[in-house]
Coordinates of N, CA and C in Angstrom, one line a residue:
M1 N 7.0 17.7 7.4 CA 7.8 16.5 7.4 C 8.0 16.1 5.9
N2 N 9.3 15.9 5.5 CA 9.6 15.6 4.2 C 9.3 14.1 3.9
R3 N 9.4 13.7 2.6 CA 9.0 12.3 2.3 C 9.9 11.3 2.9
L4 N 11.2 11.5 3.0 CA 12.2 10.6 3.6 C 11.8 10.4 5.1
D5 N 11.5 11.5 5.8 CA 11.1 11.3 7.2 C 9.8 10.5 7.3
Q6 N 8.9 10.7 6.4 CA 7.6 10.0 6.4 C 7.9 8.5 6.2
V7 N 8.8 8.1 5.3 CA 9.1 6.7 5.0 C 9.8 6.1 6.3
I8 N 10.7 6.9 6.9 CA 11.4 6.4 8.1 C 10.4 6.1 9.2
K9 N 9.4 7.0 9.3 CA 8.3 6.8 10.3 C 7.5 5.6 10.0
M10 N 7.3 5.3 8.7 CA 6.5 4.1 8.3 C 7.3 2.8 8.7
V11 N 8.6 2.9 8.5 CA 9.5 1.7 8.8 C 9.6 1.5 10.3
Q12 N 9.6 2.6 11.1 CA 9.7 2.5 12.5 C 8.4 1.9 13.1
R13 N 7.3 2.0 12.3 CA 6.0 1.4 12.7 C 5.9 0.0 12.2
G14 N 7.0 -0.5 11.6 CA 7.0 -2.0 11.2 C 6.7 -2.3 9.7
L15 N 6.7 -1.3 8.9 CA 6.4 -1.5 7.5 C 7.8 -1.8 6.7
Y16 N 7.7 -2.6 5.7 CA 8.8 -3.0 4.8 C 8.6 -2.3 3.5
V17 N 9.6 -1.5 3.1 CA 9.5 -0.7 1.9 C 10.6 -1.0 0.9
Y18 N 10.3 -0.5 -0.4 CA 11.3 -0.6 -1.4 C 11.1 0.5 -2.4
P19 N 12.1 0.8 -3.2 CA 12.0 2.0 -4.1 C 11.2 1.7 -5.4
I20 N 10.4 2.6 -5.8 CA 9.7 2.6 -7.1 C 10.1 3.7 -8.0
V21 N 10.1 3.5 -9.3 CA 10.6 4.5 -10.2 C 9.7 5.8 -10.0
P22 N 10.3 6.9 -10.2 CA 9.6 8.2 -10.1 C 8.4 8.2 -11.0
N23 N 7.3 8.7 -10.5 CA 6.0 8.9 -11.3 C 5.6 7.6 -11.9
G24 N 5.9 6.4 -11.3 CA 5.5 5.1 -11.8 C 5.1 4.2 -10.8
K25 N 5.0 2.9 -11.2 CA 4.6 1.8 -10.3 C 5.5 0.6 -10.3
Q26 N 6.5 0.7 -11.1 CA 7.5 -0.4 -11.3 C 8.6 -0.2 -10.3
P27 N 9.1 -1.3 -9.7 CA 10.3 -1.1 -8.8 C 11.5 -0.6 -9.5
M28 N 12.4 0.1 -8.8 CA 13.7 0.5 -9.4 C 14.5 -0.7 -9.8
R29 N 15.4 -0.5 -10.7 CA 16.3 -1.6 -11.1 C 16.9 -2.3 -9.9
N30 N 17.0 -3.6 -9.9 CA 17.5 -4.4 -8.9 C 16.7 -4.5 -7.6
Y31 N 15.5 -4.0 -7.6 CA 14.6 -4.1 -6.5 C 13.3 -4.7 -6.8
S32 N 12.6 -5.3 -5.8 CA 11.3 -5.8 -6.0 C 10.7 -5.8 -4.6
Y33 N 9.4 -6.2 -4.5 CA 8.8 -6.3 -3.2 C 9.5 -7.4 -2.4
L34 N 10.2 -8.3 -3.0 CA 10.9 -9.4 -2.3 C 12.1 -8.8 -1.5
K35 N 12.6 -7.6 -1.9 CA 13.7 -7.0 -1.3 C 13.3 -5.8 -0.4
A36 N 12.0 -5.8 0.0 CA 11.5 -4.7 0.9 C 12.3 -4.8 2.2
T37 N 12.6 -3.6 2.7 CA 13.5 -3.6 3.9 C 13.0 -2.6 4.9
Q38 N 13.7 -2.7 6.1 CA 13.5 -1.7 7.1 C 14.8 -1.1 7.5
D39 N 15.8 -1.2 6.6 CA 17.2 -0.7 6.8 C 17.2 0.8 6.5
I40 N 17.2 1.6 7.5 CA 17.0 3.1 7.3 C 18.2 3.6 6.6
N41 N 19.4 3.1 6.8 CA 20.6 3.6 6.0 C 20.4 3.4 4.5
L42 N 19.9 2.2 4.2 CA 19.7 1.9 2.8 C 18.6 2.8 2.2
I43 N 17.5 3.0 2.9 CA 16.5 3.9 2.5 C 17.0 5.3 2.3
K44 N 17.8 5.8 3.2 CA 18.4 7.1 3.0 C 19.2 7.2 1.7
S45 N 19.9 6.1 1.4 CA 20.7 6.1 0.2 C 19.8 6.2 -1.1
W46 N 18.6 5.5 -1.0 CA 17.7 5.6 -2.2 C 17.4 7.1 -2.4
F47 N 17.0 7.8 -1.4 CA 16.6 9.2 -1.5 C 17.8 10.1 -1.8
R48 N 19.0 9.8 -1.4 CA 20.2 10.6 -1.8 C 20.4 10.4 -3.3
D49 N 20.2 9.2 -3.8 CA 20.5 8.9 -5.2 C 19.3 9.5 -6.1
R50 N 18.1 9.3 -5.7 CA 16.9 9.7 -6.4 C 15.8 10.2 -5.5
P51 N 15.9 11.5 -5.2 CA 14.9 12.1 -4.2 C 13.5 12.1 -4.7
D52 N 13.2 11.8 -6.0 CA 11.9 11.8 -6.5 C 11.3 10.4 -6.6
I53 N 11.8 9.4 -6.0 CA 11.3 8.1 -6.1 C 9.9 8.0 -5.4
N54 N 9.2 7.0 -5.9 CA 8.0 6.5 -5.1 C 8.4 5.4 -4.2
I55 N 7.6 5.0 -3.3 CA 7.9 4.0 -2.3 C 6.8 2.9 -2.4
G56 N 7.2 1.6 -2.5 CA 6.3 0.5 -2.4 C 6.3 -0.1 -1.0
I57 N 5.2 -0.7 -0.6 CA 5.1 -1.4 0.7 C 4.8 -2.8 0.4
N58 N 5.6 -3.7 1.0 CA 5.3 -5.2 0.9 C 4.3 -5.5 2.0
L59 N 3.0 -5.7 1.5 CA 1.9 -5.8 2.5 C 2.1 -7.1 3.3
S60 N 2.4 -8.2 2.7 CA 2.5 -9.5 3.4 C 3.5 -9.4 4.5
K61 N 4.7 -8.9 4.1 CA 5.8 -8.8 5.1 C 5.5 -7.8 6.2
S62 N 4.7 -6.8 5.9 CA 4.3 -5.8 6.9 C 3.1 -6.2 7.7
N63 N 2.5 -7.4 7.4 CA 1.3 -7.8 8.1 C 0.1 -6.8 7.9
L64 N 0.0 -6.4 6.6 CA -1.1 -5.4 6.3 C -2.1 -6.1 5.4
I65 N -3.4 -5.7 5.5 CA -4.4 -6.1 4.6 C -5.0 -4.8 4.1
V66 N -5.3 -4.7 2.8 CA -5.9 -3.5 2.3 C -7.3 -3.8 1.6
V67 N -8.3 -3.1 2.0 CA -9.6 -3.2 1.3 C -9.7 -2.0 0.4
D68 N -9.9 -2.3 -0.9 CA -9.9 -1.4 -2.0 C -11.3 -1.1 -2.4
I69 N -11.8 0.1 -2.2 CA -13.1 0.5 -2.6 C -13.0 1.3 -3.8
D70 N -13.6 0.8 -4.9 CA -13.5 1.5 -6.2 C -14.5 2.6 -6.3
N71 N -14.2 3.6 -7.1 CA -15.1 4.7 -7.3 C -15.8 4.6 -8.6
H72 N -16.6 3.6 -8.8 CA -17.3 3.4 -10.1 C -18.5 4.4 -10.1
N73 N -18.6 5.1 -11.2 CA -19.7 6.0 -11.4 C -19.8 7.1 -10.3
N74 N -18.6 7.5 -9.8 CA -18.5 8.5 -8.8 C -19.4 8.2 -7.6
D75 N -19.5 6.9 -7.2 CA -20.4 6.5 -6.1 C -19.6 5.6 -5.1
L76 N -19.0 6.2 -4.0 CA -18.4 5.4 -3.0 C -19.4 4.9 -2.0
Q77 N -20.5 5.5 -1.9 CA -21.5 5.0 -0.9 C -22.1 3.6 -1.2
A78 N -22.3 3.3 -2.5 CA -22.9 2.0 -2.8 C -22.1 0.8 -2.3
P79 N -20.8 0.8 -2.6 CA -20.0 -0.4 -2.1 C -19.9 -0.3 -0.6
L80 N -19.8 0.8 0.0 CA -19.7 0.9 1.5 C -21.0 0.4 2.1
Q81 N -22.1 0.8 1.5 CA -23.4 0.3 2.0 C -23.6 -1.2 1.8
S82 N -23.1 -1.7 0.7 CA -23.2 -3.2 0.5 C -22.4 -3.9 1.5
L83 N -21.2 -3.4 1.9 CA -20.4 -4.0 2.9 C -21.1 -3.9 4.3
S84 N -21.7 -2.8 4.6 CA -22.4 -2.6 5.8 C -23.6 -3.6 5.9
N85 N -24.3 -3.7 4.8 CA -25.5 -4.7 4.7 C -25.0 -6.1 5.0
L86 N -23.8 -6.4 4.7 CA -23.3 -7.8 4.9 C -22.6 -7.9 6.3
G87 N -22.7 -6.8 7.1 CA -22.1 -6.9 8.4 C -20.7 -6.5 8.6
Y88 N -20.1 -5.9 7.5 CA -18.7 -5.5 7.5 C -18.6 -4.0 7.7
N89 N -18.0 -3.6 8.8 CA -17.7 -2.2 9.1 C -16.2 -2.0 8.9
L90 N -15.8 -0.9 8.5 CA -14.4 -0.6 8.2 C -13.8 0.4 9.1
P91 N -13.6 0.1 10.4 CA -13.0 1.0 11.3 C -11.5 1.0 11.2
S92 N -11.0 1.4 10.1 CA -9.5 1.4 9.8 C -8.8 2.5 10.5
D93 N -7.6 2.2 10.9 CA -6.7 3.3 11.5 C -6.2 4.2 10.4
Y94 N -6.2 3.8 9.2 CA -5.7 4.6 8.1 C -6.5 4.4 6.8
V95 N -6.9 5.4 6.2 CA -7.7 5.4 5.0 C -7.0 6.4 4.0
E96 N -6.8 5.9 2.8 CA -6.2 6.8 1.8 C -7.0 6.8 0.5
R97 N -7.1 8.0 0.0 CA -7.9 8.2 -1.3 C -6.9 7.9 -2.4
T98 N -7.4 7.1 -3.4 CA -6.6 6.7 -4.5 C -6.6 7.7 -5.6
Q99 N -5.7 7.6 -6.6 CA -5.7 8.6 -7.6 C -7.0 8.6 -8.5
S100 N -7.7 7.5 -8.5 CA -8.9 7.4 -9.2 C -10.1 7.8 -8.4
G101 N -9.9 8.2 -7.2 CA -11.0 8.7 -6.3 C -11.6 7.6 -5.4
G102 N -11.0 6.4 -5.5 CA -11.5 5.3 -4.6 C -10.9 5.5 -3.2
L103 N -11.0 4.4 -2.4 CA -10.4 4.4 -1.0 C -9.7 3.2 -0.8
H104 N -8.6 3.3 0.0 CA -7.8 2.1 0.5 C -8.0 2.1 2.0
Y105 N -8.5 1.1 2.6 CA -8.6 1.0 4.0 C -7.5 0.0 4.4
Y106 N -6.6 0.4 5.3 CA -5.5 -0.4 5.8 C -5.8 -1.0 7.1
F107 N -5.5 -2.3 7.3 CA -5.6 -3.0 8.6 C -4.4 -3.7 8.9
R108 N -4.0 -3.7 10.1 CA -2.8 -4.4 10.6 C -3.2 -5.7 11.3
S109 N -2.5 -6.8 10.9 CA -2.8 -8.1 11.5 C -1.8 -8.3 12.6
N110 N -2.2 -9.0 13.7 CA -1.3 -9.4 14.8 C -0.5 -10.7 14.4
K111 N -1.0 -11.3 13.3 CA -0.3 -12.6 12.9 C 0.2 -12.4 11.5
P112 N 1.1 -13.3 11.1 CA 1.5 -13.2 9.7 C 0.3 -13.3 8.7
V113 N 0.4 -12.6 7.6 CA -0.7 -12.5 6.7 C -0.3 -13.3 5.4
K114 N -1.1 -14.3 5.0 CA -0.9 -15.0 3.8 C -1.2 -14.2 2.6
P115 N -0.3 -14.1 1.6 CA -0.7 -13.3 0.4 C -2.0 -13.8 -0.2
T116 N -2.9 -12.9 -0.4 CA -4.2 -13.2 -0.9 C -4.7 -12.0 -1.7
R117 N -5.5 -12.3 -2.7 CA -6.2 -11.2 -3.5 C -7.6 -11.7 -3.8
K118 N -8.6 -11.0 -3.5 CA -10.0 -11.3 -3.8 C -10.6 -10.1 -4.5
T119 N -10.7 -10.3 -5.8 CA -11.3 -9.2 -6.6 C -12.8 -9.4 -6.6
K120 N -13.6 -8.3 -6.7 CA -15.0 -8.4 -6.8 C -15.6 -9.2 -5.6
F121 N -15.0 -8.9 -4.4 CA -15.6 -9.5 -3.1 C -17.1 -9.2 -3.1
I122 N -17.4 -7.9 -3.4 CA -18.7 -7.5 -3.7 C -18.5 -6.4 -4.8
D123 N -19.5 -6.0 -5.5 CA -19.3 -5.0 -6.6 C -18.7 -3.8 -6.1
G124 N -17.5 -3.5 -6.7 CA -16.8 -2.3 -6.3 C -15.8 -2.5 -5.2
V125 N -15.7 -3.7 -4.6 CA -14.8 -3.9 -3.4 C -13.9 -5.1 -3.7
D126 N -12.6 -4.8 -3.5 CA -11.6 -5.9 -3.6 C -10.9 -5.8 -2.2
Y127 N -10.4 -7.0 -1.8 CA -9.5 -7.0 -0.6 C -8.3 -7.7 -0.9
S128 N -7.2 -7.3 -0.3 CA -5.9 -7.8 -0.8 C -4.8 -7.8 0.2
V129 N -4.0 -8.7 0.2 CA -2.6 -8.6 0.7 C -1.7 -8.6 -0.5
I130 N -2.3 -8.8 -1.7 CA -1.6 -8.6 -2.9 C -2.3 -7.5 -3.6
L131 N -1.7 -6.3 -3.6 CA -2.4 -5.2 -4.2 C -1.5 -4.5 -5.3
L132 N -2.1 -4.2 -6.4 CA -1.5 -3.6 -7.5 C -0.5 -4.6 -8.2
F133 N 0.8 -4.6 -7.7 CA 1.8 -5.5 -8.3 C 2.4 -6.4 -7.3
H134 N 1.8 -7.6 -7.1 CA 2.3 -8.7 -6.3 C 2.8 -8.2 -4.9
R135 N 1.8 -8.3 -4.0 CA 2.1 -8.0 -2.6 C 2.7 -6.6 -2.3
Q136 N 2.2 -5.7 -3.0 CA 2.7 -4.3 -2.7 C 1.6 -3.3 -2.9
V137 N 1.8 -2.2 -2.3 CA 1.0 -1.0 -2.5 C 2.0 0.1 -2.8
I138 N 1.6 1.0 -3.7 CA 2.5 2.0 -4.1 C 2.1 3.3 -3.4
I139 N 3.0 4.0 -2.8 CA 2.8 5.3 -2.2 C 3.2 6.3 -3.3
I140 N 2.3 6.9 -3.9 CA 2.6 7.8 -5.1 C 3.2 9.1 -4.5
R141 N 4.2 9.6 -5.2 CA 4.8 10.8 -4.8 C 3.9 12.0 -5.0
C142 N 3.8 12.8 -3.9 CA 2.9 14.0 -4.0 C 3.7 15.2 -4.6

């Protein structure tokens, strides 16, 4: 499956997306998380014009919450164990390894999600509806 098909599949599952500059984290000119869309024809035009773009997801609009597990000192087990000790288990439907070796656990809410960011929830763990750049998460081009 090519990248465009993957993005269309994401949109069909209810996610709102927008274009990000190739190999970067900044929105393309005239776009931002505020213009995230599910318009498949518009999305196809982005890939026609720039097939190497990255894609951002508006987390709040998509009703997503992301738990960001940092990989400090090459130790993912410590923050996961700390969460477990506090009674938090992460049975996420989707987990993604970050470029720095950490983990993003994605959760879908049945209700609208208020934009929130809590850094250092515990050592090495942030949770967010605002991730990276204001209510977005970047899908880095592979």
